[in-house]
CSV table of C-alpha atoms in Angstrom, one decimal:
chain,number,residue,atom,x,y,z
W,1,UNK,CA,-47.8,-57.0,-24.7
W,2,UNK,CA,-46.5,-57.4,-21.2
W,3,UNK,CA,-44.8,-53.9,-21.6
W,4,UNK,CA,-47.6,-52.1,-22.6
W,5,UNK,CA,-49.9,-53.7,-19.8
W,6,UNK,CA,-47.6,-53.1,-17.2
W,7,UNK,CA,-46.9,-49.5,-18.5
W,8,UNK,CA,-50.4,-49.2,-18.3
W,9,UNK,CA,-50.6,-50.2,-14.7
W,10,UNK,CA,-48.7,-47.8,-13.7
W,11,UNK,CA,-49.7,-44.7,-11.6
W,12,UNK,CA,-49.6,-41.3,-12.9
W,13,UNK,CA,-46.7,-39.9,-10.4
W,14,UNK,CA,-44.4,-43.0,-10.9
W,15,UNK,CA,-43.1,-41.2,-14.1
W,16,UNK,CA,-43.1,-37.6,-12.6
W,17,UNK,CA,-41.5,-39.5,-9.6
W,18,UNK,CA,-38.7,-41.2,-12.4
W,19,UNK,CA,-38.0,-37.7,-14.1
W,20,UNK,CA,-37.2,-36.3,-10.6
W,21,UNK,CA,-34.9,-39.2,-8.9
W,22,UNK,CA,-32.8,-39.4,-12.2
W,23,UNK,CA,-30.0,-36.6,-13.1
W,24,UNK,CA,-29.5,-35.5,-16.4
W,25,UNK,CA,-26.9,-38.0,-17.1
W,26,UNK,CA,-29.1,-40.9,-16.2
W,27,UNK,CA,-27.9,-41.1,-12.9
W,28,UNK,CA,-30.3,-41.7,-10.0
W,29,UNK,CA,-30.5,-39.0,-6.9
W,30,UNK,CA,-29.7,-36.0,-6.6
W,31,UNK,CA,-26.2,-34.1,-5.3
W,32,UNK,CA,-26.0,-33.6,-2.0
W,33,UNK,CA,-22.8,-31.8,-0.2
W,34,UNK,CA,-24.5,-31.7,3.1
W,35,UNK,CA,-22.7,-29.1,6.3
W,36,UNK,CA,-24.6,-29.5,9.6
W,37,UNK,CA,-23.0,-26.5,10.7
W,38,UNK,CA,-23.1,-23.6,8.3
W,39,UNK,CA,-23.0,-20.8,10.7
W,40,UNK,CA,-20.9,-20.4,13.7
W,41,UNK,CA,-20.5,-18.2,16.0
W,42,UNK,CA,-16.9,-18.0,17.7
W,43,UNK,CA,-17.9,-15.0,19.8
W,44,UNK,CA,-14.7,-11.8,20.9
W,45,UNK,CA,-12.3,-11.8,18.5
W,46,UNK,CA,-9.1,-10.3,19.6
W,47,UNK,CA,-7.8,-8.0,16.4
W,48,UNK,CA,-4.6,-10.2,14.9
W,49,UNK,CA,-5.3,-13.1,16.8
W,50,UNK,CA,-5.3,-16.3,15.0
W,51,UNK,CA,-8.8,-16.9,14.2
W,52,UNK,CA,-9.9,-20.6,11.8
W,53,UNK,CA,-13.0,-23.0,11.9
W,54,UNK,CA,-13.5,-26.3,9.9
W,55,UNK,CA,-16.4,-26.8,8.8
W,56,UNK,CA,-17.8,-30.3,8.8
W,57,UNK,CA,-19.6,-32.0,6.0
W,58,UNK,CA,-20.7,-35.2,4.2
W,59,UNK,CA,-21.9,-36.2,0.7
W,60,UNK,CA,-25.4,-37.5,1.6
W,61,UNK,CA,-26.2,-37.9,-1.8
W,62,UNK,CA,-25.5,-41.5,-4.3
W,63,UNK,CA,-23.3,-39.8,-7.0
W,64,UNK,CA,-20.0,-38.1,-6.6
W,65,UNK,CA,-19.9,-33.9,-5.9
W,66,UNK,CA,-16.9,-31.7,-7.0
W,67,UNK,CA,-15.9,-28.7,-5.1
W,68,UNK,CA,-15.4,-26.4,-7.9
W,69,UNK,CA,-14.5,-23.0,-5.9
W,70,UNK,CA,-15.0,-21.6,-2.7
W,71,UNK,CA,-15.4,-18.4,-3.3
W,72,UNK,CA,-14.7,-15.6,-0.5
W,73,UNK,CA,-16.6,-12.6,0.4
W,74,UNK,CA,-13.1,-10.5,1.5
W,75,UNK,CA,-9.9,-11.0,1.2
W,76,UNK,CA,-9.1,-11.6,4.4
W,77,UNK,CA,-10.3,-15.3,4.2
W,78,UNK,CA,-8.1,-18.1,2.9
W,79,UNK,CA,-9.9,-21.4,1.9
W,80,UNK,CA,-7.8,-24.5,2.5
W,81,UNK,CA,-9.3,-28.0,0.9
W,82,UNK,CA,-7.8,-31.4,1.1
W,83,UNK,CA,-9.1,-32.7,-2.1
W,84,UNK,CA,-11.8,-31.3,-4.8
W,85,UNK,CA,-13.7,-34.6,-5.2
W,86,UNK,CA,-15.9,-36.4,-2.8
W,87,UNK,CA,-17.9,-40.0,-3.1
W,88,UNK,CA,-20.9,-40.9,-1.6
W,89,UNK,CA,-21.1,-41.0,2.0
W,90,UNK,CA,-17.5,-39.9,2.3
W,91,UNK,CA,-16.9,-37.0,5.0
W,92,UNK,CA,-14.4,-34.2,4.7
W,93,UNK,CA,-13.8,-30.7,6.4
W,94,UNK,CA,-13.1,-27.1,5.0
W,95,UNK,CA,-11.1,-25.1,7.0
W,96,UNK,CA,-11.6,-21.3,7.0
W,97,UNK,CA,-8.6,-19.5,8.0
W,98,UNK,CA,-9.4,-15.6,8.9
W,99,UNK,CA,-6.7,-12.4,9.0
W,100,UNK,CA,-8.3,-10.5,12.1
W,101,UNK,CA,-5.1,-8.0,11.8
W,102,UNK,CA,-7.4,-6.0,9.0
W,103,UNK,CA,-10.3,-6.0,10.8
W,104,UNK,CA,-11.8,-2.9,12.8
W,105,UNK,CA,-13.1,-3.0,16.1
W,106,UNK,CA,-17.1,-4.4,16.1
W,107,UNK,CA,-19.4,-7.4,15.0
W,108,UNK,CA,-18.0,-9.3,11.7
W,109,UNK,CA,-19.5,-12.1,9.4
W,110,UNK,CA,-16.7,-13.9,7.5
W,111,UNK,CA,-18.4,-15.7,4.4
W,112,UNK,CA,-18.2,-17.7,1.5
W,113,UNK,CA,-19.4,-19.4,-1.3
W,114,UNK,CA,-18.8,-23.2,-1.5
W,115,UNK,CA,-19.7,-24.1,-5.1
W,116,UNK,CA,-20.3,-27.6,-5.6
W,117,UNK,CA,-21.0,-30.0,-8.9
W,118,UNK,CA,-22.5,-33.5,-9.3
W,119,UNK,CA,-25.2,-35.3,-10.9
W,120,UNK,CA,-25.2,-32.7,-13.9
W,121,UNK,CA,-26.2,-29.5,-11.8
W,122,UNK,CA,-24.4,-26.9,-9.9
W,123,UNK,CA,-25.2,-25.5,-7.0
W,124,UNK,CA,-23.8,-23.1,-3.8
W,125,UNK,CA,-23.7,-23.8,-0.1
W,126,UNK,CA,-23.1,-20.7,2.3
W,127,UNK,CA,-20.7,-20.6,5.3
W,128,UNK,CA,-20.3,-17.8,7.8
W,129,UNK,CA,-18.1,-17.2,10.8
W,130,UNK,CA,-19.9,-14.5,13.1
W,131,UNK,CA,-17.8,-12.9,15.5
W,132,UNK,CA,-17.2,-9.7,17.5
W,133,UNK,CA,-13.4,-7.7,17.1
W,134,UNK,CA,-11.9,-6.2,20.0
W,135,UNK,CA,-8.9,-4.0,18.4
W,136,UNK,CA,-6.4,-3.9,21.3
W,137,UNK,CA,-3.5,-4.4,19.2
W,138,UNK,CA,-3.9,-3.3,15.7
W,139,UNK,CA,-0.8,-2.9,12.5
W,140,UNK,CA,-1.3,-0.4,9.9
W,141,UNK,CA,-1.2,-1.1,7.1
W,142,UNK,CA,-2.7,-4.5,8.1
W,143,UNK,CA,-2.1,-5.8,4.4
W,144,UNK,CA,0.4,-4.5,2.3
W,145,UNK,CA,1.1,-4.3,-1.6
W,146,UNK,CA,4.6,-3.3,-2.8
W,147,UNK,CA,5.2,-1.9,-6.8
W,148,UNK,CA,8.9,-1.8,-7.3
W,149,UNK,CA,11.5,-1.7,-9.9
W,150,UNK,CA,14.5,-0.9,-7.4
W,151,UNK,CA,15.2,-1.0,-3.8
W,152,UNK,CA,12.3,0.8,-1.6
W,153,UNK,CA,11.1,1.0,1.9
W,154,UNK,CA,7.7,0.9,3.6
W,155,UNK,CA,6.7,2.2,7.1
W,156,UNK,CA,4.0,-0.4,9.6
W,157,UNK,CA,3.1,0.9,12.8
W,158,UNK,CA,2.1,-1.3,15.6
W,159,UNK,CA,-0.4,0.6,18.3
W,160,UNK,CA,-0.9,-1.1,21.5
W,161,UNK,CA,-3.9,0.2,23.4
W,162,UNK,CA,-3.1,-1.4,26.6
W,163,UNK,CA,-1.4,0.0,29.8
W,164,UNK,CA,0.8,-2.6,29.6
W,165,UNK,CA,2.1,-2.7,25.9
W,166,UNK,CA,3.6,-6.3,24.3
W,167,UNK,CA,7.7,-6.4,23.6
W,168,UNK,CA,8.1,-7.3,19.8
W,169,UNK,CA,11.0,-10.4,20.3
W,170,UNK,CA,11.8,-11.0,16.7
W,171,UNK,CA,10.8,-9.6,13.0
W,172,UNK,CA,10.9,-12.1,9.8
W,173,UNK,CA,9.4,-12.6,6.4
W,174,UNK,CA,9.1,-15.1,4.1
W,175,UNK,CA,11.7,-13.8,1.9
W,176,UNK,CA,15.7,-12.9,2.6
W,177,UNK,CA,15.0,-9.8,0.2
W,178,UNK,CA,12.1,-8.5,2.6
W,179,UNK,CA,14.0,-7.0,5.3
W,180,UNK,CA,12.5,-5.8,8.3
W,181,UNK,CA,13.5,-3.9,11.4
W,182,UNK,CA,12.5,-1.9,14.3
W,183,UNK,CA,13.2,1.5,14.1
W,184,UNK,CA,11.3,3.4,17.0
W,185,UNK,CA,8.5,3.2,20.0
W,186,UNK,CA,6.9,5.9,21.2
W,187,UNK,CA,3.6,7.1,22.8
W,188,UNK,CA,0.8,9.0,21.0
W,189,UNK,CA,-1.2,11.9,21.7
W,190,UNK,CA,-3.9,9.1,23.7
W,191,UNK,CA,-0.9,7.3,25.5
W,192,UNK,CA,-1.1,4.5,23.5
W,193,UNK,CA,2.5,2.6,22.4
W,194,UNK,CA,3.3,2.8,19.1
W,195,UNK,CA,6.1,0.9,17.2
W,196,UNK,CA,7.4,1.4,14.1
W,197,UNK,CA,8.6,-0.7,11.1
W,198,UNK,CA,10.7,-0.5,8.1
W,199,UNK,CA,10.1,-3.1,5.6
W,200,UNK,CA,12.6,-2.8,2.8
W,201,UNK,CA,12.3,-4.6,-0.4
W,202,UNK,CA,16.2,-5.0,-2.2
W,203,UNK,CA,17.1,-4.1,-5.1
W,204,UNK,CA,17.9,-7.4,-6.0
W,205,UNK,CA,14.0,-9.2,-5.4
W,206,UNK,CA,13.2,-11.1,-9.1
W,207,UNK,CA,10.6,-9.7,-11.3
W,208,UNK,CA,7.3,-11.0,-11.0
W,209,UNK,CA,3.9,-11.1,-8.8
W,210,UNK,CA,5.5,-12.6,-4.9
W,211,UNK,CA,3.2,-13.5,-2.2
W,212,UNK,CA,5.2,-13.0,1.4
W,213,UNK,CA,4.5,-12.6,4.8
W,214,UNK,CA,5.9,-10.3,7.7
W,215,UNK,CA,6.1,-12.2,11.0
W,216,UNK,CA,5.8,-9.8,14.3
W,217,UNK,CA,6.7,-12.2,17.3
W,218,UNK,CA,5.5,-10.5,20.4
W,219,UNK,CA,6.1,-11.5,24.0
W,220,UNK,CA,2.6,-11.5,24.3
W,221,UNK,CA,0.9,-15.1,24.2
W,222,UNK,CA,-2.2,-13.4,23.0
W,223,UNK,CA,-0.9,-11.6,20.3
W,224,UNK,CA,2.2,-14.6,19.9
W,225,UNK,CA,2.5,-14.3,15.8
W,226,UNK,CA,1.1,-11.3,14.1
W,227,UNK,CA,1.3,-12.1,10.3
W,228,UNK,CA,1.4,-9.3,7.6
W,229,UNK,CA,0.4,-10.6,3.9
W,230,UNK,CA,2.6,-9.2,1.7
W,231,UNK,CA,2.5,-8.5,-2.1
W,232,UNK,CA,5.7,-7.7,-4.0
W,233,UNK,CA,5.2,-6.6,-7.5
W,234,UNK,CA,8.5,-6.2,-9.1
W,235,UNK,CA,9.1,-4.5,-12.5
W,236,UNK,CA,12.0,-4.1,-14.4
W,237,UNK,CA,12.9,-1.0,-14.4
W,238,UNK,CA,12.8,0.8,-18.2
W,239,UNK,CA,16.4,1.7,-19.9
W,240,UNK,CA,14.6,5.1,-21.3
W,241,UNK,CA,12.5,7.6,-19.2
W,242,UNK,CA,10.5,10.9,-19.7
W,243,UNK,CA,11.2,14.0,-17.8
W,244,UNK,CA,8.7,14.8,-16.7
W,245,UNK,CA,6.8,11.3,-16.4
W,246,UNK,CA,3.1,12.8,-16.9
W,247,UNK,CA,1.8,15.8,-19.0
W,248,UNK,CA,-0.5,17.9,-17.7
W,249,UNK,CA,-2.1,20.7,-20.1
W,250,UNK,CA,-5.0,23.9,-20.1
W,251,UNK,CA,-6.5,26.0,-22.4
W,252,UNK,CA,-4.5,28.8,-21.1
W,253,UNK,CA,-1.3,26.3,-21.4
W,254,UNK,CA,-1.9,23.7,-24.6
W,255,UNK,CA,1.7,22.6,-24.9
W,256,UNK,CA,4.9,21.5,-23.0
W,257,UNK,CA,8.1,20.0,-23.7
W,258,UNK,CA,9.1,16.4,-22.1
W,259,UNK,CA,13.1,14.8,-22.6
W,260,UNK,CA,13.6,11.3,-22.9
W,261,UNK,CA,17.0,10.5,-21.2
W,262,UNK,CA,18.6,6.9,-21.4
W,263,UNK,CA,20.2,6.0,-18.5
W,264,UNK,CA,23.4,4.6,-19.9
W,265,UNK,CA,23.8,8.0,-22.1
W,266,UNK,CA,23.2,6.5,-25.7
W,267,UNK,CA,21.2,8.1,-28.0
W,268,UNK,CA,17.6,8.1,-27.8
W,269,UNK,CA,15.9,7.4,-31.5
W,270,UNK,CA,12.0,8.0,-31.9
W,271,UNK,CA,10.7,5.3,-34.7
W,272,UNK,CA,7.0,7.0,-34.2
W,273,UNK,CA,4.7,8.5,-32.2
W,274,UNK,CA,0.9,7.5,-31.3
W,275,UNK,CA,-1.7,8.9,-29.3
W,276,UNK,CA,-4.6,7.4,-27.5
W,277,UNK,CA,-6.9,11.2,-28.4
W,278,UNK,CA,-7.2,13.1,-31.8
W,279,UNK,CA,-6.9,15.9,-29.9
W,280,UNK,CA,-3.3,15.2,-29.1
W,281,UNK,CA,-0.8,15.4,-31.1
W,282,UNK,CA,3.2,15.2,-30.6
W,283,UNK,CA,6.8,15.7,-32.7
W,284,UNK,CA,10.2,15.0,-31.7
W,285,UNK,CA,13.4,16.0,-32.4
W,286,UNK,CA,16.8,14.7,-31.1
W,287,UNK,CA,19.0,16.4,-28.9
W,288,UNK,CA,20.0,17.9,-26.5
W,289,UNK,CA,22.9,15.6,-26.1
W,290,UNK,CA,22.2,12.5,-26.8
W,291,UNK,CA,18.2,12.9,-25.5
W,292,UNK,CA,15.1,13.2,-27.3
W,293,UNK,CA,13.1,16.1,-26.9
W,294,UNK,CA,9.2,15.9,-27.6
W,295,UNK,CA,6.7,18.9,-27.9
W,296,UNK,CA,3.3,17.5,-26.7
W,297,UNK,CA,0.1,19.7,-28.0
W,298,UNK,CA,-3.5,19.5,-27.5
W,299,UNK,CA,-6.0,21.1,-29.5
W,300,UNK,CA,-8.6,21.8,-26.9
W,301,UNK,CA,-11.6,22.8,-29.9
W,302,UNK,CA,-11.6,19.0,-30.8
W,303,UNK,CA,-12.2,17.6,-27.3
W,304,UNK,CA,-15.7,16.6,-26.9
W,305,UNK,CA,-15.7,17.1,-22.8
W,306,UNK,CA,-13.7,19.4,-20.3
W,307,UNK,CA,-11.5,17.0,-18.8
W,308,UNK,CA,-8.9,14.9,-20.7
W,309,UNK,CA,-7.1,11.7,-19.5
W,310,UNK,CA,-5.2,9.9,-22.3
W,311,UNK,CA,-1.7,9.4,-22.9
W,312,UNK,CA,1.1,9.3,-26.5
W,313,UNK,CA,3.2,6.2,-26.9
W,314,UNK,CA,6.5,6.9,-28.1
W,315,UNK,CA,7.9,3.5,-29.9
W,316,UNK,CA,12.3,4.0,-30.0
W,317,UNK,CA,14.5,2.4,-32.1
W,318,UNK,CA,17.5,3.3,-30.4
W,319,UNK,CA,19.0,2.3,-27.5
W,320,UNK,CA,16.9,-0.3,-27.1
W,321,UNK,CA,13.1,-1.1,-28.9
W,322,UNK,CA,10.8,0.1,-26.2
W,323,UNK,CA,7.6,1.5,-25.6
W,324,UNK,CA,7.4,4.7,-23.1
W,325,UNK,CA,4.3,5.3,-22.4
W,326,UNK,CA,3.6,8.8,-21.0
W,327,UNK,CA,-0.2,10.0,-19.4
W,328,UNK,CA,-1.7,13.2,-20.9
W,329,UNK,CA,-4.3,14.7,-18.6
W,330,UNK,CA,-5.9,18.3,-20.1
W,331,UNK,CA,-8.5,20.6,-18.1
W,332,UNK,CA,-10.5,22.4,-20.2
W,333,UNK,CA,-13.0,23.7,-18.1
W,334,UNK,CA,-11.2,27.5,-18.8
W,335,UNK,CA,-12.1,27.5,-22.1
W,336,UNK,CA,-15.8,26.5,-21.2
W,337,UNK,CA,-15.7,29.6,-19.0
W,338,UNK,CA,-16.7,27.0,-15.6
C-alpha cells in the first residue's frame, strides 16, 4: 500500500526524468567523452615540417567510454592513442600527427572522427587542426607506393624555392632493402634547386604488404627530418607468363595470338581455359618449343556495348599449377559505324 501511495505522489516528470538519466543497460547518466578544445588553429605551416597537436579531454560522464576508432578525413593524419578505455573522471590526450610533405601551398583543415561508446550508445566527437601551408620545400612524390615482384627503382625530386637551398646530409629508410641515394642537383627553368632521388627496392625484399619510411636529413633546422611514407607491395613473381601480357581486339581485328613461356624452359601444359565474357572465346595448342600458344577470339555480334574489358584464365597443369590471368579489352565502336 505504501508503494502505490508513494507512486502516486509522484510528479509527472520524475518518471520522464528516470527514463532519461538511466542508459539502456540500467546504468545511470549518460556518456560523456568531453574535449575543451576541438579546433585549433596552429597558424603557417611550413610544407614537410613536423606538424602534431594533442588534444585534451576528460570523461565527464559516471560510466566508462570506449574509443572505438578515430577515423581520419586524409591520409596524411596518423592517430596515436594510449589506451581505448576510459573511466569516469579520468583525463587522457589524443595526439594528431600530420604529413605536411603532401600538402599544397594554402589554408588546410586536418580532421577526424573520434568515435566513442559507453552507456549503450555511440556517438562521434570532431577534431580539426586549421592551418595555412607555405610550400618552400616540397618532395614529389610526397607519398610513395611500390608494386614489385623483382628489383626496381623509383625517382623523388626535392625542389627548394629559396635563394639559399638546404644541403641534404644523409638518406635512410626504415628498411636495409630500400636503398636510397642522391644522384643529381640542378636548377629549373624558375631557378629553383632541384635534387634528385633514387629509391631502389632489392630484389631480395620478402613478399607481403611493408610500411617504410625514407628519411631526407637536411642541413636545414627548419626542414631537419623530411619523412617519406613508403608502401612496398611485393609479389612473387609468376614461373609462367604471356607474351603479350594484355589483349587488345576490333572489329576490323577480332583475334590474336599470345605464347605462354616458362621461365625455366619446361613445358607449358593448358588443363582449361575460362573466360570472364561469352563473347570471348580461346584454344590452345602446345608448341613452339616447349611454349603454349593460344588463339584469343572475340565475336563482336554477341557484345551487348561497344567497349569490352574482361579477361580468359588459363589454369596449367604443367610446370607448375597456376592461374595466368590475361586482360581482354575489345573496341567495337567500328562496327557500330561511331
Amino acid at each position: 500500500m505504501k508503494r502505490k501511495l508513494l507512486a502516486r505522489s509522484m510528479p509527472w516528470w520524475a518518471g520522464f526524468l528516470a527514463v532519461v538519466l538511466l542508459a539502456p543497460d540500467g546504468t545511470a547518466g549518460r556518456a560523456d567523452l568531453h574535449f575543451p578544445e576541438p579546433t585549433v588553429d596552429v597558424g603557417e605551416v611550413r610544407c614537410g615540417a613536423p606538424l602534431s597537436h594533442r588534444f585534451t579531454f576528460i570523461n565527464r560522464g559516471p560510466v566508462p567510454v570506449e574509443i572505438l576508432e578515430v577515423r581520419a578525413g586524409c591520409g596524411c593524419l596518423t592517430p596515436r592513442l594510449p589506451q581505448r578505455l576510459w573511466q569516469p573522471g579520468e583525463a587522457g590526450s589524443l595526439l594528431l600527427e600530420v604529413n605536411t610533405l603532401s600538402e599544397e601551398e594554402g589554408p588546410h583543415a586536418w580532421t577526424c572522427q573520434v568515435i566513442c561508446q559507453g552507456a549503450g550508445r555511440r556517438f562521434e566527437v570532431p577534431l580539426q587542426i586549421i592551418g595555412r601551408v607555405i610550400a618552400e620545400v616540397t618532395v614529389r612524390p610526397a607519398v610513395l607506393t611500390v608494386f614489385s615482384d623483382s628489383s626496381v627503382g623509383h625517382e623523388l625530386v626535392l625542389t627548394d624555392r629559396r635563394p639559399r637551398p638546404l644541403t641534404i646530409t644523409e638518406l635512410r629508410s626504415t628498411s636495409p632493402r630500400l636503398v636510397p641515394r642522391l644522384t643529381e642537383q640542378t636548377q629549373d627553368d624558375r631557378g629553383h634547386w632541384v635534387r634528385r632521388i633514387r629509391l631502389e627496392v632489392s630484389a631480395d625484399y620478402p613478399e607481403g604488404r611493408h610500411e617504410e619510411t625514407l628519411n631526407i636529413f637536411t642541413d636545414d633546422p627548419l626542414y631537419r627530418d623530411l619523412k617519406v611514407p613508403v608502401t612496398v607491395v611485393k609479389r612473387s613473381r609468376p614461373r609462367v607468363t604471356a607474351v603479350p601480357a594484355a589483349v587488345e581486339l576490333t572489329a576490323a581485328v577480332p583475334s590474336c595470338r599470345v605464347r605462354l613461356r616458362d621461365s625455366q624452359n619446361q613445358a607449358v601444359v593448358v588443363e582449361r581455359i575460362t573466360a570472364d565474357d561469352p563473347a570471348i572465346a580461346c584454344q590452345w595448342a602446345p608448341g613452339p618449343d616447349t611454349e603454349a600458344t593460344l588463339k584469343v577470339r572475340v565475336d563482336c555480334a554477341r557484345l551487348s556495348g561497344g567497349n569490352l574489358r574482361s579477361a580468359i584464365r588459363v589454369h596449367l597443369s604443367r610446370p607448375v599449377r597456376e592461374t595466368v590471368v590475361i586482360p581482354v579489352r575489345v573496341d567495337n565502336q567500328a562496327r557500330r559505324g561511331l
